Amino acid sequence: MAYFYRTLIFSVLVLCPTIGLTKRPTAYVPSVIIETVTSQTIHTPLEAIGTTKALNTIILTPNTTEKVSEILFKEGTLVHKGDILLRLNQREEQAALDSARALLSETKEALNRAKGLRKSKNISDALFKERKTDLLEAEARINILKSHIRDLTLIAPFDGVIGLSDISLGALVQPGDRIATLSEISSLKIDFDVPDLYLKDLKEGQTLKASVEAYPETLLNGVIKTIDTTVNPNTRTVVIRALISNEDHLLKPGMIVNIIIESSPRSTLLIPEKSILQEGKKSFVFLFDPKTQIVKRTPITIGSRIKDKVEVLTGLKETQHIVTEGHFKIRGGTKVSPQKELLHPETQKEIKALQKVRRPHDPI
C-alpha cells in the first residue's frame, strides 16, 4: 500500500508540475513623467534699485555781503537760464555807473574834438594820447561797475526748478548763505549698483525701464549713460548711471527707483524647476535613456530662473530626456515606465520602435 501511494504522488508531481506553486510576480516598474530638454531664446531681466539725482543742481548763494532788495523768483517754479532771481542793494553802484557813463560821454566828445584839431595840427601828440587814455579809463570804470552790479545780482545759470527758500527782503546775506536750490529735473540721473558678473550684458546706450512706488503703474523709459571704470573690491559691484526723461516733473531727486534691464537675447537650455533635485548647493536631475528606459542621476549647473523654468548651464544637452514628476519612486539605475502622452514626439517614436522588438512579458 505504501508503495502505491508513493507511486501516485510521484505521478502527480511529474504530470502536474505547477500544482502547489505560485506564479512568478512581474517586476514593478514605476511610472514617471518625462520631458525633452529644449533650447529657447530668452531675455534675462536684470533688476536693480537706484536713486534719482538731478541732472544739474546747485545751491544759490550771493557773491558779496549786502542786503536783499528784490526777490524775483517763486518757490517751486521753473526758471530759465539768464533769468534774474534776486537783487542785492546796489544803489551806490548804480549811481556810480550813471556818473561813469556821463564821464564816458564827455571823454568821447573831447576825443572827437582832439581828432579835428589833430588834422589841423593845432594839438600836440601828447595831448591827443591823453584824450585817448581818458576814454579807455572811462570805459574800464564802467566795466568794473557793471561787474560789481553783477555780483549783486543772482542769475540762473541753467533751466531748472527753484526749491524752498527762507530769504526775506531786507535780510543781510553774505557769500555761503543758502538762498535756495536750483535743480534741472527735466531729465534725471539714476545711479545703481550691478554685480560685476553682469558687465558682459550691459553697454552704454542700452535701454531700461524704471518705476517708483509713488506711481506704480507708470513705467519710465531710460538709457544707460555711463558705466563706472572701477569695480568695488568689497561688494564686487560696479556703479551704473542712467538717464530717464522727466518732462512732466513727476519724479524728484532722492527717490528710490526700481530698474529692469532686458539683457541681450541668448539661446539656452530651459527645464522645469520641479525636475531639479537640490542637495545643499548641488543640483541634480534624473536623465532618462529611451533605449534602456533606465534613469541616471546626473549633476547639473543652473543659471537664471524664469518663472517656473530654470536655465541649465552644464550637464545636459538638447533633445535629452529628464524626469519631471515621480522622483520619489526612483533612484539612479531604476527602470521606469514613461507617460508617453507627455513625451516629445521624437521620444514617442523612439519608444514605439523599441516596443516592437520587446518580448510579450517585458514591461512597457
CSV table of C-alpha atoms in Angstrom, one decimal, residues 5-161:
chain,number,residue,atom,x,y,z
A,5,TYR,CA,0.8,6.0,-2.5
A,6,ARG,CA,4.4,6.9,-3.3
A,7,THR,CA,3.9,6.0,-6.9
A,8,LEU,CA,0.7,8.1,-7.1
A,9,ILE,CA,2.4,11.2,-5.6
A,10,PHE,CA,5.3,10.9,-7.9
A,11,SER,CA,3.0,10.7,-11.0
A,12,VAL,CA,1.0,13.7,-9.9
A,13,LEU,CA,4.2,15.8,-9.4
A,14,VAL,CA,5.5,14.7,-12.8
A,15,LEU,CA,2.3,15.2,-14.7
A,16,CYS,CA,1.2,18.4,-13.0
A,17,PRO,CA,4.3,20.3,-12.1
A,18,THR,CA,2.5,23.6,-11.4
A,19,ILE,CA,0.4,22.2,-8.5
A,20,GLY,CA,1.3,23.9,-5.2
A,21,LEU,CA,3.4,26.6,-6.9
A,22,THR,CA,2.6,30.3,-7.2
A,23,LYS,CA,3.0,32.3,-10.3
A,24,ARG,CA,6.3,34.3,-10.5
A,25,PRO,CA,5.4,38.1,-9.9
A,26,THR,CA,6.1,40.6,-12.5
A,27,ALA,CA,8.8,43.2,-11.5
A,28,TYR,CA,7.3,46.6,-10.5
A,29,VAL,CA,8.2,49.4,-13.0
A,30,PRO,CA,7.3,52.9,-11.7
A,31,SER,CA,5.6,55.4,-13.9
A,32,VAL,CA,7.1,58.8,-14.3
A,33,ILE,CA,6.6,61.9,-16.4
A,34,ILE,CA,9.4,62.6,-18.9
A,35,GLU,CA,10.1,65.8,-20.8
A,36,THR,CA,12.5,66.6,-23.6
A,37,VAL,CA,15.2,69.2,-23.0
A,38,THR,CA,14.8,72.1,-25.5
A,39,SER,CA,16.7,75.2,-26.3
A,40,GLN,CA,14.9,78.5,-26.1
A,41,THR,CA,15.8,82.2,-26.7
A,42,ILE,CA,15.4,84.2,-23.5
A,43,HIS,CA,15.9,87.8,-22.3
A,44,THR,CA,17.0,87.6,-18.7
A,45,PRO,CA,15.8,90.7,-16.9
A,46,LEU,CA,18.4,92.3,-14.6
A,47,GLU,CA,16.7,94.0,-11.6
A,48,ALA,CA,18.3,96.8,-9.5
A,49,ILE,CA,17.4,99.6,-7.2
A,50,GLY,CA,18.7,103.1,-7.7
A,51,THR,CA,18.3,106.7,-6.5
A,52,THR,CA,17.3,109.6,-8.6
A,53,LYS,CA,19.5,112.7,-8.9
A,54,ALA,CA,19.0,116.0,-10.6
A,55,LEU,CA,20.8,116.4,-13.9
A,56,ASN,CA,22.3,119.6,-12.5
A,57,THR,CA,21.8,121.1,-9.1
A,58,ILE,CA,23.3,124.0,-7.2
A,59,ILE,CA,22.8,126.0,-4.0
A,60,LEU,CA,22.2,129.6,-4.9
A,61,THR,CA,24.4,131.9,-2.8
A,62,PRO,CA,25.4,135.5,-3.1
A,63,ASN,CA,28.9,136.6,-4.2
A,64,THR,CA,29.1,139.5,-1.8
A,65,THR,CA,27.7,140.8,1.5
A,66,GLU,CA,24.7,143.1,1.1
A,67,LYS,CA,21.0,143.4,1.9
A,68,VAL,CA,18.4,141.8,-0.3
A,69,SER,CA,16.5,144.4,-2.2
A,70,GLU,CA,14.4,142.3,-4.7
A,71,ILE,CA,13.3,138.6,-4.8
A,72,LEU,CA,12.2,137.8,-8.3
A,73,PHE,CA,11.5,134.1,-8.1
A,74,LYS,CA,8.8,131.9,-6.7
A,75,GLU,CA,9.4,128.7,-4.9
A,76,GLY,CA,8.7,125.5,-6.9
A,77,THR,CA,8.6,127.3,-10.3
A,78,LEU,CA,10.5,126.8,-13.4
A,79,VAL,CA,13.1,129.4,-14.3
A,80,HIS,CA,15.3,129.7,-17.4
A,81,LYS,CA,19.0,130.3,-17.9
A,82,GLY,CA,19.8,134.0,-17.6
A,83,ASP,CA,16.7,134.9,-15.5
A,84,ILE,CA,17.4,137.3,-12.7
A,85,LEU,CA,16.4,135.6,-9.4
A,86,LEU,CA,17.5,138.1,-6.7
A,87,ARG,CA,19.0,141.6,-6.4
A,88,LEU,CA,21.0,142.9,-3.5
A,89,ASN,CA,21.2,146.6,-2.6
A,90,GLN,CA,23.1,148.3,-5.5
A,91,ARG,CA,22.0,151.9,-5.2
A,92,GLU,CA,25.6,153.2,-4.8
A,93,GLU,CA,26.9,151.1,-7.7
A,94,GLN,CA,24.0,152.3,-10.0
A,95,ALA,CA,24.7,155.9,-9.1
A,96,ALA,CA,28.4,155.4,-9.7
A,97,LEU,CA,27.6,153.8,-13.0
A,98,ASP,CA,25.4,156.7,-14.1
A,99,SER,CA,28.3,159.1,-13.3
A,100,ALA,CA,30.8,156.9,-15.2
A,101,ARG,CA,28.5,156.9,-18.2
A,102,ALA,CA,28.3,160.7,-18.2
A,103,LEU,CA,32.1,160.9,-17.9
A,104,LEU,CA,32.4,158.5,-20.8
A,105,SER,CA,30.2,160.8,-22.9
A,106,GLU,CA,32.4,163.8,-22.1
A,107,THR,CA,35.6,161.9,-22.9
A,108,LYS,CA,34.2,160.8,-26.2
A,109,GLU,CA,33.4,164.4,-27.1
A,110,ALA,CA,36.8,165.6,-26.0
A,111,LEU,CA,38.5,162.9,-28.1
A,112,ASN,CA,36.4,163.9,-31.2
A,113,ARG,CA,37.5,167.5,-30.8
A,114,ALA,CA,41.1,166.4,-30.4
A,115,LYS,CA,40.8,164.4,-33.7
A,116,GLY,CA,39.6,167.6,-35.5
A,117,LEU,CA,42.5,169.7,-34.0
A,118,ARG,CA,45.0,167.0,-34.9
A,119,LYS,CA,44.1,167.2,-38.6
A,120,SER,CA,44.8,171.0,-38.5
A,121,LYS,CA,47.9,170.3,-36.4
A,122,ASN,CA,46.6,172.5,-33.6
A,123,ILE,CA,47.1,169.9,-30.8
A,124,SER,CA,50.2,168.1,-29.6
A,125,ASP,CA,50.6,164.3,-29.9
A,126,ALA,CA,50.9,164.1,-26.1
A,127,LEU,CA,47.6,165.8,-25.5
A,128,PHE,CA,45.9,163.7,-28.2
A,129,LYS,CA,47.2,160.5,-26.4
A,130,GLU,CA,45.9,161.8,-23.1
A,131,ARG,CA,42.4,162.2,-24.6
A,132,LYS,CA,42.5,158.6,-25.8
A,133,THR,CA,43.7,157.4,-22.4
A,134,ASP,CA,40.8,159.3,-20.7
A,135,LEU,CA,38.3,157.4,-22.9
A,136,LEU,CA,39.9,154.0,-22.1
A,137,GLU,CA,39.8,154.7,-18.4
A,138,ALA,CA,36.2,155.8,-18.6
A,139,GLU,CA,35.2,152.6,-20.4
A,140,ALA,CA,37.2,150.5,-17.9
A,141,ARG,CA,35.5,152.1,-14.9
A,142,ILE,CA,32.1,151.3,-16.5
A,143,ASN,CA,33.1,147.6,-16.9
A,144,ILE,CA,34.2,147.5,-13.3
A,145,LEU,CA,31.0,148.9,-12.0
A,146,LYS,CA,29.0,146.5,-14.2
A,147,SER,CA,31.0,143.6,-12.7
A,148,HIS,CA,30.1,144.9,-9.2
A,149,ILE,CA,26.5,145.1,-10.1
A,150,ARG,CA,26.5,141.5,-11.5
A,151,ASP,CA,28.0,140.4,-8.1
A,152,LEU,CA,24.9,142.0,-6.5
A,153,THR,CA,22.5,140.1,-8.9
A,154,LEU,CA,21.7,136.4,-8.7
A,155,ILE,CA,21.2,134.9,-12.2
A,156,ALA,CA,20.0,131.4,-13.1
A,157,PRO,CA,22.9,129.5,-14.7
A,158,PHE,CA,20.6,126.9,-16.3
A,159,ASP,CA,17.0,126.0,-16.7
A,160,GLY,CA,15.6,124.4,-13.6
A,161,VAL,CA,13.1,124.4,-10.7
